[in-house]
PDB file of C-alpha atoms in Angstrom:
ATOM      1  CA  MET M  82     -55.514 -22.672  26.290  1.00  0.00           C
ATOM      2  CA  THR M  83     -57.410 -25.476  24.656  1.00  0.00           C
ATOM      3  CA  PHE M  84     -55.847 -27.065  21.635  1.00  0.00           C
ATOM      4  CA  PRO M  85     -57.900 -27.050  18.431  1.00  0.00           C
ATOM      5  CA  ALA M  86     -59.063 -30.429  17.232  1.00  0.00           C
ATOM      6  CA  THR M  87     -56.930 -30.044  14.107  1.00  0.00           C
ATOM      7  CA  LEU M  88     -54.367 -27.733  12.510  1.00  0.00           C
ATOM      8  CA  ASP M  89     -54.458 -26.861   8.873  1.00  0.00           C
ATOM      9  CA  ILE M  90     -51.115 -28.404   7.760  1.00  0.00           C
ATOM     10  CA  PRO M  91     -49.801 -27.699   4.273  1.00  0.00           C
ATOM     11  CA  PRO M  92     -50.239 -30.618   1.878  1.00  0.00           C
ATOM     12  CA  TYR M  93     -46.522 -31.145   1.313  1.00  0.00           C
ATOM     13  CA  VAL M  94     -45.877 -31.378   5.067  1.00  0.00           C
ATOM     14  CA  MET M  95     -48.697 -33.922   5.137  1.00  0.00           C
ATOM     15  CA  GLU M  96     -47.010 -35.817   2.354  1.00  0.00           C
ATOM     16  CA  ILE M  97     -43.713 -35.925   4.401  1.00  0.00           C
ATOM     17  CA  ALA M  98     -45.547 -37.133   7.500  1.00  0.00           C
ATOM     18  CA  ARG M  99     -47.461 -39.876   5.570  1.00  0.00           C
ATOM     19  CA  THR M 100     -44.178 -41.076   3.954  1.00  0.00           C
ATOM     20  CA  LEU M 101     -42.366 -41.269   7.287  1.00  0.00           C
ATOM     21  CA  GLU M 102     -45.288 -42.975   9.083  1.00  0.00           C
ATOM     22  CA  ALA M 103     -45.796 -45.461   6.212  1.00  0.00           C
ATOM     23  CA  ALA M 104     -42.167 -46.439   6.628  1.00  0.00           C
ATOM     24  CA  GLY M 105     -42.745 -47.153  10.370  1.00  0.00           C
ATOM     25  CA  HIS M 106     -41.420 -43.847  11.811  1.00  0.00           C
ATOM     26  CA  GLU M 107     -43.060 -41.181  13.963  1.00  0.00           C
ATOM     27  CA  ALA M 108     -43.578 -37.748  12.396  1.00  0.00           C
ATOM     28  CA  TRP M 109     -44.652 -34.740  14.395  1.00  0.00           C
ATOM     29  CA  CYS M 110     -44.942 -31.030  13.485  1.00  0.00           C
ATOM     30  CA  VAL M 111     -42.972 -28.983  15.988  1.00  0.00           C
ATOM     31  CA  GLY M 112     -41.469 -25.581  16.768  1.00  0.00           C
ATOM     32  CA  GLY M 113     -42.321 -22.166  15.557  1.00  0.00           C
ATOM     33  CA  ALA M 114     -45.058 -23.030  13.021  1.00  0.00           C
ATOM     34  CA  VAL M 115     -47.074 -24.867  15.656  1.00  0.00           C
ATOM     35  CA  ARG M 116     -46.515 -21.914  18.147  1.00  0.00           C
ATOM     36  CA  ASP M 117     -47.441 -19.318  15.584  1.00  0.00           C
ATOM     37  CA  THR M 118     -50.536 -21.197  14.403  1.00  0.00           C
ATOM     38  CA  LEU M 119     -51.800 -21.442  17.923  1.00  0.00           C
ATOM     39  CA  LEU M 120     -51.240 -17.686  18.275  1.00  0.00           C
ATOM     40  CA  GLY M 121     -53.039 -16.961  14.978  1.00  0.00           C
ATOM     41  CA  VAL M 122     -49.813 -15.636  13.373  1.00  0.00           C
ATOM     42  CA  PRO M 123     -49.399 -16.565   9.651  1.00  0.00           C
ATOM     43  CA  ASN M 124     -46.520 -18.887   9.004  1.00  0.00           C
ATOM     44  CA  THR M 125     -45.102 -21.196   6.371  1.00  0.00           C
ATOM     45  CA  ASP M 126     -42.065 -22.693   8.030  1.00  0.00           C
ATOM     46  CA  TYR M 127     -43.256 -26.137   9.219  1.00  0.00           C
ATOM     47  CA  ASP M 128     -40.600 -28.397  10.764  1.00  0.00           C
ATOM     48  CA  VAL M 129     -41.094 -32.110  11.216  1.00  0.00           C
ATOM     49  CA  ALA M 130     -39.537 -34.088  14.054  1.00  0.00           C
ATOM     50  CA  THR M 131     -39.159 -37.783  13.405  1.00  0.00           C
ATOM     51  CA  SER M 132     -37.836 -41.102  14.853  1.00  0.00           C
ATOM     52  CA  ALA M 133     -36.117 -41.775  11.456  1.00  0.00           C
ATOM     53  CA  THR M 134     -32.435 -41.183  11.269  1.00  0.00           C
ATOM     54  CA  PRO M 135     -30.999 -38.748   8.649  1.00  0.00           C
ATOM     55  CA  GLU M 136     -29.945 -41.734   6.527  1.00  0.00           C
ATOM     56  CA  GLN M 137     -33.492 -43.136   6.654  1.00  0.00           C
ATOM     57  CA  VAL M 138     -34.994 -39.748   5.747  1.00  0.00           C
ATOM     58  CA  LYS M 139     -32.666 -39.463   2.739  1.00  0.00           C
ATOM     59  CA  GLY M 140     -33.664 -42.922   1.627  1.00  0.00           C
ATOM     60  CA  LEU M 141     -37.359 -42.181   1.717  1.00  0.00           C
ATOM     61  CA  PHE M 142     -37.412 -38.986  -0.308  1.00  0.00           C
ATOM     62  CA  ARG M 143     -36.342 -38.461  -3.898  1.00  0.00           C
ATOM     63  CA  LYS M 144     -34.579 -35.110  -3.318  1.00  0.00           C
ATOM     64  CA  THR M 145     -32.933 -34.157  -0.042  1.00  0.00           C
ATOM     65  CA  ILE M 146     -30.495 -31.447   0.923  1.00  0.00           C
ATOM     66  CA  ALA M 147     -27.923 -31.610   3.727  1.00  0.00           C
ATOM     67  CA  VAL M 148     -29.180 -28.760   5.968  1.00  0.00           C
ATOM     68  CA  GLY M 149     -27.643 -29.704   9.283  1.00  0.00           C
ATOM     69  CA  GLU M 150     -27.207 -33.398   8.929  1.00  0.00           C
ATOM     70  CA  ARG M 151     -24.620 -33.795  11.801  1.00  0.00           C
ATOM     71  CA  PHE M 152     -27.306 -32.257  14.015  1.00  0.00           C
ATOM     72  CA  GLY M 153     -29.935 -34.615  12.560  1.00  0.00           C
ATOM     73  CA  THR M 154     -31.586 -32.226  10.100  1.00  0.00           C
ATOM     74  CA  VAL M 155     -32.275 -33.113   6.468  1.00  0.00           C
ATOM     75  CA  GLY M 156     -34.060 -30.784   4.098  1.00  0.00           C
ATOM     76  CA  VAL M 157     -36.705 -32.569   2.093  1.00  0.00           C
ATOM     77  CA  TYR M 158     -37.290 -30.789  -1.205  1.00  0.00           C
ATOM     78  CA  ILE M 159     -40.812 -31.023  -2.498  1.00  0.00           C
ATOM     79  CA  ARG M 160     -42.459 -28.772  -5.159  1.00  0.00           C
ATOM     80  CA  ARG M 161     -39.838 -26.057  -5.135  1.00  0.00           C
ATOM     81  CA  ARG M 162     -39.723 -25.840  -1.305  1.00  0.00           C
ATOM     82  CA  THR M 163     -37.484 -27.306   1.347  1.00  0.00           C
ATOM     83  CA  TYR M 164     -38.929 -28.636   4.613  1.00  0.00           C
ATOM     84  CA  GLU M 165     -36.688 -29.450   7.517  1.00  0.00           C
ATOM     85  CA  VAL M 166     -37.006 -32.947   8.921  1.00  0.00           C
ATOM     86  CA  THR M 167     -35.042 -33.514  12.098  1.00  0.00           C
ATOM     87  CA  THR M 168     -34.431 -36.747  13.988  1.00  0.00           C
ATOM     88  CA  PHE M 169     -35.477 -36.988  17.612  1.00  0.00           C
ATOM     89  CA  ARG M 170     -32.311 -36.249  19.549  1.00  0.00           C
ATOM     90  CA  ARG M 171     -30.775 -35.517  22.915  1.00  0.00           C
ATOM     91  CA  ASP M 172     -27.707 -33.331  23.567  1.00  0.00           C
ATOM     92  CA  VAL M 173     -24.609 -35.293  24.767  1.00  0.00           C
ATOM     93  CA  GLN M 174     -22.356 -32.297  25.214  1.00  0.00           C
ATOM     94  CA  THR M 175     -22.308 -28.667  24.176  1.00  0.00           C
ATOM     95  CA  ASP M 176     -19.792 -25.871  23.941  1.00  0.00           C
ATOM     96  CA  GLY M 177     -22.372 -23.166  24.695  1.00  0.00           C
ATOM     97  CA  ARG M 178     -23.359 -22.767  21.093  1.00  0.00           C
ATOM     98  CA  HIS M 179     -23.135 -26.161  19.196  1.00  0.00           C
ATOM     99  CA  ALA M 180     -24.212 -29.520  20.611  1.00  0.00           C
ATOM    100  CA  VAL M 181     -23.054 -33.028  19.942  1.00  0.00           C
ATOM    101  CA  VAL M 182     -26.292 -34.932  19.584  1.00  0.00           C
ATOM    102  CA  GLU M 183     -27.376 -38.512  19.966  1.00  0.00           C
ATOM    103  CA  TYR M 184     -30.251 -40.068  18.093  1.00  0.00           C
ATOM    104  CA  GLY M 185     -32.692 -42.629  19.403  1.00  0.00           C
ATOM    105  CA  ALA M 186     -34.440 -40.216  21.762  1.00  0.00           C
ATOM    106  CA  SER M 187     -38.173 -40.198  22.124  1.00  0.00           C
ATOM    107  CA  LEU M 188     -40.424 -37.248  21.135  1.00  0.00           C
ATOM    108  CA  ASP M 189     -40.655 -36.175  24.738  1.00  0.00           C
ATOM    109  CA  GLU M 190     -36.773 -36.260  25.156  1.00  0.00           C
ATOM    110  CA  ASP M 191     -36.477 -34.202  21.983  1.00  0.00           C
ATOM    111  CA  LEU M 192     -38.940 -31.616  23.252  1.00  0.00           C
ATOM    112  CA  ALA M 193     -37.007 -31.514  26.581  1.00  0.00           C
ATOM    113  CA  ARG M 194     -33.945 -30.139  24.801  1.00  0.00           C
ATOM    114  CA  ARG M 195     -35.818 -27.253  23.268  1.00  0.00           C
ATOM    115  CA  ASP M 196     -35.357 -23.588  24.429  1.00  0.00           C
ATOM    116  CA  PHE M 197     -38.778 -22.413  25.566  1.00  0.00           C
ATOM    117  CA  THR M 198     -42.044 -24.091  26.505  1.00  0.00           C
ATOM    118  CA  ILE M 199     -43.928 -22.257  23.687  1.00  0.00           C
ATOM    119  CA  ASN M 200     -41.539 -23.996  21.242  1.00  0.00           C
ATOM    120  CA  ALA M 201     -41.884 -27.428  22.890  1.00  0.00           C
ATOM    121  CA  ILE M 202     -45.387 -28.220  21.657  1.00  0.00           C
ATOM    122  CA  ALA M 203     -45.850 -31.005  19.122  1.00  0.00           C
ATOM    123  CA  TYR M 204     -48.778 -31.875  16.896  1.00  0.00           C
ATOM    124  CA  HIS M 205     -49.262 -35.184  15.095  1.00  0.00           C
ATOM    125  CA  PRO M 206     -50.774 -34.189  11.665  1.00  0.00           C
ATOM    126  CA  LEU M 207     -52.215 -37.589  10.901  1.00  0.00           C
ATOM    127  CA  ARG M 208     -53.701 -38.550  14.286  1.00  0.00           C
ATOM    128  CA  HIS M 209     -54.481 -35.004  15.343  1.00  0.00           C
ATOM    129  CA  GLU M 210     -52.770 -35.657  18.664  1.00  0.00           C
ATOM    130  CA  TRP M 211     -51.042 -33.027  20.823  1.00  0.00           C
ATOM    131  CA  ARG M 212     -48.003 -33.310  23.017  1.00  0.00           C
ATOM    132  CA  ASP M 213     -47.201 -30.536  25.499  1.00  0.00           C
ATOM    133  CA  PRO M 214     -45.134 -31.976  28.359  1.00  0.00           C
ATOM    134  CA  PHE M 215     -43.879 -28.552  29.486  1.00  0.00           C
ATOM    135  CA  HIS M 216     -47.232 -26.750  29.441  1.00  0.00           C
ATOM    136  CA  GLY M 217     -46.335 -24.341  26.614  1.00  0.00           C
ATOM    137  CA  ALA M 218     -49.971 -23.813  25.882  1.00  0.00           C
ATOM    138  CA  GLY M 219     -50.431 -22.349  29.308  1.00  0.00           C
ATOM    139  CA  ASP M 220     -47.508 -20.079  28.655  1.00  0.00           C
ATOM    140  CA  LEU M 221     -48.957 -18.952  25.285  1.00  0.00           C
ATOM    141  CA  GLU M 222     -52.268 -18.238  27.048  1.00  0.00           C
ATOM    142  CA  GLY M 223     -50.454 -16.429  29.882  1.00  0.00           C
ATOM    143  CA  ARG M 224     -48.298 -14.551  27.332  1.00  0.00           C
ATOM    144  CA  ARG M 225     -44.989 -15.553  28.994  1.00  0.00           C
ATOM    145  CA  ILE M 226     -41.553 -16.794  27.864  1.00  0.00           C
ATOM    146  CA  ARG M 227     -40.407 -19.656  30.090  1.00  0.00           C
ATOM    147  CA  ALA M 228     -37.361 -21.923  29.544  1.00  0.00           C
ATOM    148  CA  VAL M 229     -37.926 -25.680  29.356  1.00  0.00           C
ATOM    149  CA  GLY M 230     -36.592 -27.212  32.591  1.00  0.00           C
ATOM    150  CA  SER M 231     -33.733 -25.363  34.240  1.00  0.00           C
ATOM    151  CA  PRO M 232     -33.275 -21.899  32.543  1.00  0.00           C
ATOM    152  CA  ALA M 233     -29.558 -21.772  33.522  1.00  0.00           C
ATOM    153  CA  GLU M 234     -28.988 -25.183  31.949  1.00  0.00           C
ATOM    154  CA  ARG M 235     -30.897 -24.242  28.769  1.00  0.00           C
ATOM    155  CA  PHE M 236     -28.740 -21.136  28.314  1.00  0.00           C
ATOM    156  CA  ARG M 237     -25.430 -22.952  29.123  1.00  0.00           C
ATOM    157  CA  GLU M 238     -26.317 -25.325  26.355  1.00  0.00           C
ATOM    158  CA  ASP M 239     -26.752 -22.491  23.879  1.00  0.00           C
ATOM    159  CA  TYR M 240     -26.169 -18.794  24.694  1.00  0.00           C
ATOM    160  CA  LEU M 241     -28.033 -17.715  21.596  1.00  0.00           C
ATOM    161  CA  ARG M 242     -31.309 -18.829  23.394  1.00  0.00           C
ATOM    162  CA  ILE M 243     -31.027 -15.625  25.512  1.00  0.00           C
ATOM    163  CA  LEU M 244     -31.328 -13.467  22.405  1.00  0.00           C
ATOM    164  CA  ARG M 245     -34.097 -15.777  21.030  1.00  0.00           C
ATOM    165  CA  GLY M 246     -36.046 -15.368  24.291  1.00  0.00           C
ATOM    166  CA  LEU M 247     -35.754 -11.562  24.117  1.00  0.00           C
ATOM    167  CA  ARG M 248     -36.821 -11.646  20.484  1.00  0.00           C
ATOM    168  CA  PHE M 249     -39.861 -13.714  21.223  1.00  0.00           C
ATOM    169  CA  ALA M 250     -40.853 -11.425  24.121  1.00  0.00           C
ATOM    170  CA  ALA M 251     -40.549  -8.378  21.842  1.00  0.00           C
ATOM    171  CA  ARG M 252     -42.304 -10.047  18.871  1.00  0.00           C
ATOM    172  CA  PHE M 253     -45.216 -11.317  20.762  1.00  0.00           C
ATOM    173  CA  ASP M 254     -45.307  -8.772  23.581  1.00  0.00           C
ATOM    174  CA  PHE M 255     -44.866 -11.494  26.154  1.00  0.00           C
ATOM    175  CA  ALA M 256     -43.366 -11.241  29.648  1.00  0.00           C
ATOM    176  CA  ILE M 257     -40.335 -13.241  30.595  1.00  0.00           C
ATOM    177  CA  GLU M 258     -40.938 -15.581  33.462  1.00  0.00           C
ATOM    178  CA  PRO M 259     -38.896 -14.474  36.505  1.00  0.00           C
ATOM    179  CA  ASP M 260     -36.618 -17.504  36.915  1.00  0.00           C
ATOM    180  CA  THR M 261     -35.887 -17.329  33.096  1.00  0.00           C
ATOM    181  CA  TRP M 262     -35.164 -13.626  33.352  1.00  0.00           C
ATOM    182  CA  VAL M 263     -32.686 -14.119  36.190  1.00  0.00           C
ATOM    183  CA  ALA M 264     -30.925 -16.834  34.264  1.00  0.00           C
ATOM    184  CA  MET M 265     -30.749 -14.591  31.197  1.00  0.00           C
ATOM    185  CA  GLN M 266     -29.166 -11.844  33.213  1.00  0.00           C
ATOM    186  CA  ALA M 267     -26.631 -14.209  34.786  1.00  0.00           C
TER     187      ALA M 267
END
């Protein structure tokens, strides 16, 4: 799959990205909205990953909502809509469902902690730059669900990822990559 030169990002998401970047922080669109846009599936749920800490995010925007602040996520409320802005992070420990996170990670480290390659694609809305370190675009094109890194490790970090993988396979009519399937069954 070849990435398009640009994505049509909603104006308020662009406003969030411009504000973060003007303050010296990175801002990337990530997750399901990027995946769905590449698949041609309508969506409105854009998430922004940033190098800014939750405190810095709260200081930059007039109205914020504590969505999952201990996990690095702050809701930025703009024009009657909340957009999730999450600090780049890495997992320090997990109980199989909830992680203790550490900030200060890079975008690539943040993408490495995601569940599936199709959800580990990032788009910089201002520079029109793509980041796909785990070849999620190839998996979108090949219509397959594949865990980022070690499937067994991804599922030990969060057991809910198994159900998410099954849901994505059913929703998009994708096959589950063999190593990922074996780890799901285990």
